[in-house]
Amino acid sequence: MLSEGREVVLRTKGNSMDPFIRGGEDSVMLFNRGPESIQTGDIVLAHVTSDRYVLHRVIDIEGNVLTLMGDGNLIGTEVCTRADVLGTAIKIIKPSGREIVPGKAVLWRKLKPARRYILAIYRRII
């Protein structure tokens, strides 16, 4: 459906995008804007191996190669090409029905060295 130009809503799972997208609770609305429009900071659904898809944030772009990392991950990245991206998150839908337009998370990406502590506190509270 994404390749046909339709918006698709998927329920998320896992905690790799904490604290911005809560797996099992939040949904994301995806749209295929085309590979040329992908920018650093976008949240994308990408086909990273023959049997694995991830919804992670683009943290680096070098030509056609994208490096992805979940906001809730402390280490570990995935690499894919622009052609491997199926869609970009255009809305995060909370269980209350509230819709949030995802930002580029510039500050969150700069806080990467402190994420361990921020996420530990967040996961204890939630």
Tab-separated table of C-alpha atoms in Angstrom:
chain	number	residue	atom	x	y	z
A	1	MET	CA	0.000	0.000	0.000
A	2	LEU	CA	2.892	2.371	0.700
A	3	SER	CA	4.261	1.827	-2.802
A	4	GLU	CA	0.808	2.780	-4.141
A	5	GLY	CA	1.028	6.181	-2.446
A	6	ARG	CA	-1.314	5.367	0.436
A	7	GLU	CA	-0.867	6.238	4.092
A	8	VAL	CA	-0.543	3.181	6.322
A	9	VAL	CA	-1.019	2.951	10.096
A	10	LEU	CA	0.993	0.292	11.927
A	11	ARG	CA	0.971	-0.634	15.602
A	12	THR	CA	4.510	-0.620	16.967
A	13	LYS	CA	6.213	-3.229	19.097
A	14	GLY	CA	9.449	-3.314	21.052
A	15	ASN	CA	11.121	-0.541	23.008
A	16	SER	CA	13.807	0.540	20.550
A	17	MET	CA	12.070	3.875	19.921
A	18	ASP	CA	11.421	4.765	23.585
A	19	PRO	CA	10.654	7.346	24.837
A	20	PHE	CA	9.038	8.878	21.753
A	21	ILE	CA	7.247	5.795	20.414
A	22	ARG	CA	6.074	3.218	22.954
A	23	GLY	CA	5.925	-0.291	21.556
A	24	GLY	CA	2.637	-2.112	21.999
A	25	GLU	CA	0.830	1.147	22.723
A	26	ASP	CA	1.552	3.701	20.022
A	27	SER	CA	0.906	3.458	16.308
A	28	VAL	CA	2.630	5.288	13.483
A	29	MET	CA	1.227	6.615	10.253
A	30	LEU	CA	3.658	6.016	7.404
A	31	PHE	CA	3.813	7.507	3.945
A	32	ASN	CA	6.249	6.853	1.114
A	33	ARG	CA	7.548	10.317	0.223
A	34	GLY	CA	10.186	8.872	-2.077
A	35	PRO	CA	13.824	7.995	-1.398
A	36	GLU	CA	15.183	11.400	-2.387
A	37	SER	CA	13.231	13.142	0.398
A	38	ILE	CA	14.731	11.147	3.303
A	39	GLN	CA	16.650	13.365	5.729
A	40	THR	CA	18.697	12.891	8.859
A	41	GLY	CA	16.305	12.757	11.808
A	42	ASP	CA	13.428	11.115	9.918
A	43	ILE	CA	11.814	8.017	11.399
A	44	VAL	CA	11.612	5.382	8.671
A	45	LEU	CA	10.370	1.833	8.170
A	46	ALA	CA	13.224	0.040	6.424
A	47	HIS	CA	13.976	-3.453	5.180
A	48	VAL	CA	17.404	-4.048	6.733
A	49	THR	CA	17.923	-7.783	6.118
A	50	SER	CA	16.116	-10.415	4.088
A	51	ASP	CA	13.652	-11.050	6.910
A	52	ARG	CA	13.928	-7.992	9.171
A	53	TYR	CA	12.211	-4.608	9.139
A	54	VAL	CA	12.847	-1.795	11.619
A	55	LEU	CA	11.205	1.494	12.480
A	56	HIS	CA	14.201	3.613	13.449
A	57	ARG	CA	15.568	7.107	13.058
A	58	VAL	CA	18.034	8.090	10.332
A	59	ILE	CA	21.189	9.249	12.113
A	60	ASP	CA	23.511	9.582	9.128
A	61	ILE	CA	23.324	9.730	5.344
A	62	GLU	CA	26.237	9.180	2.984
A	63	GLY	CA	24.998	9.234	-0.593
A	64	ASN	CA	22.454	6.431	-0.900
A	65	VAL	CA	23.491	4.704	2.345
A	66	LEU	CA	21.504	5.399	5.520
A	67	THR	CA	22.543	4.600	9.071
A	68	LEU	CA	19.600	3.975	11.405
A	69	MET	CA	19.357	3.799	15.182
A	70	GLY	CA	16.425	3.454	17.537
A	71	ASP	CA	15.909	6.367	19.933
A	72	GLY	CA	15.841	3.898	22.827
A	73	ASN	CA	19.012	2.111	21.753
A	74	LEU	CA	22.320	2.879	23.389
A	75	ILE	CA	24.458	1.041	20.849
A	76	GLY	CA	23.882	-0.747	17.595
A	77	THR	CA	22.900	0.638	14.247
A	78	GLU	CA	21.461	-0.706	11.028
A	79	VAL	CA	22.598	0.205	7.540
A	80	CYS	CA	20.367	0.247	4.484
A	81	THR	CA	19.976	2.111	1.224
A	82	ARG	CA	17.377	4.724	0.361
A	83	ALA	CA	15.657	2.083	-1.786
A	84	ASP	CA	15.210	-0.127	1.306
A	85	VAL	CA	12.993	2.486	2.980
A	86	LEU	CA	9.321	1.625	2.651
A	87	GLY	CA	7.923	4.716	4.323
A	88	THR	CA	8.535	7.668	6.614
A	89	ALA	CA	6.611	8.271	9.845
A	90	ILE	CA	4.376	11.299	9.382
A	91	LYS	CA	2.370	10.908	12.621
A	92	ILE	CA	2.702	9.128	15.931
A	93	ILE	CA	-0.701	8.097	17.249
A	94	LYS	CA	-1.021	7.737	21.021
A	95	PRO	CA	-3.601	5.399	22.648
A	96	SER	CA	-5.695	8.461	23.551
A	97	GLY	CA	-6.024	9.248	19.850
A	98	ARG	CA	-3.709	12.245	20.082
A	99	GLU	CA	-1.579	12.602	16.956
A	100	ILE	CA	1.958	13.948	17.075
A	101	VAL	CA	4.004	15.009	14.061
A	102	PRO	CA	7.495	13.594	14.665
A	103	GLY	CA	10.350	16.053	14.807
A	104	LYS	CA	13.968	15.480	13.875
A	105	ALA	CA	15.028	14.882	17.535
A	106	VAL	CA	18.091	17.093	17.172
A	107	LEU	CA	18.521	17.541	20.932
A	108	TRP	CA	17.903	13.837	21.633
A	109	ARG	CA	20.580	12.873	19.114
A	110	LYS	CA	23.040	15.299	20.741
A	111	LEU	CA	22.262	13.746	24.135
A	112	LYS	CA	23.437	10.309	22.968
A	113	PRO	CA	26.246	10.132	25.577
A	114	ALA	CA	23.690	10.767	28.365
A	115	ARG	CA	20.928	8.511	26.986
A	116	ARG	CA	21.917	5.611	29.228
A	117	TYR	CA	20.968	7.636	32.305
A	118	ILE	CA	17.913	9.336	30.807
A	119	LEU	CA	16.482	6.025	29.570
A	120	ALA	CA	17.208	4.286	32.880
A	121	ILE	CA	15.208	6.933	34.734
A	122	TYR	CA	12.445	6.875	32.106
A	123	ARG	CA	12.089	3.085	32.243
A	124	ARG	CA	11.908	3.124	36.046
A	125	ILE	CA	9.168	5.752	36.007
A	126	ILE	CA	7.084	4.153	33.251
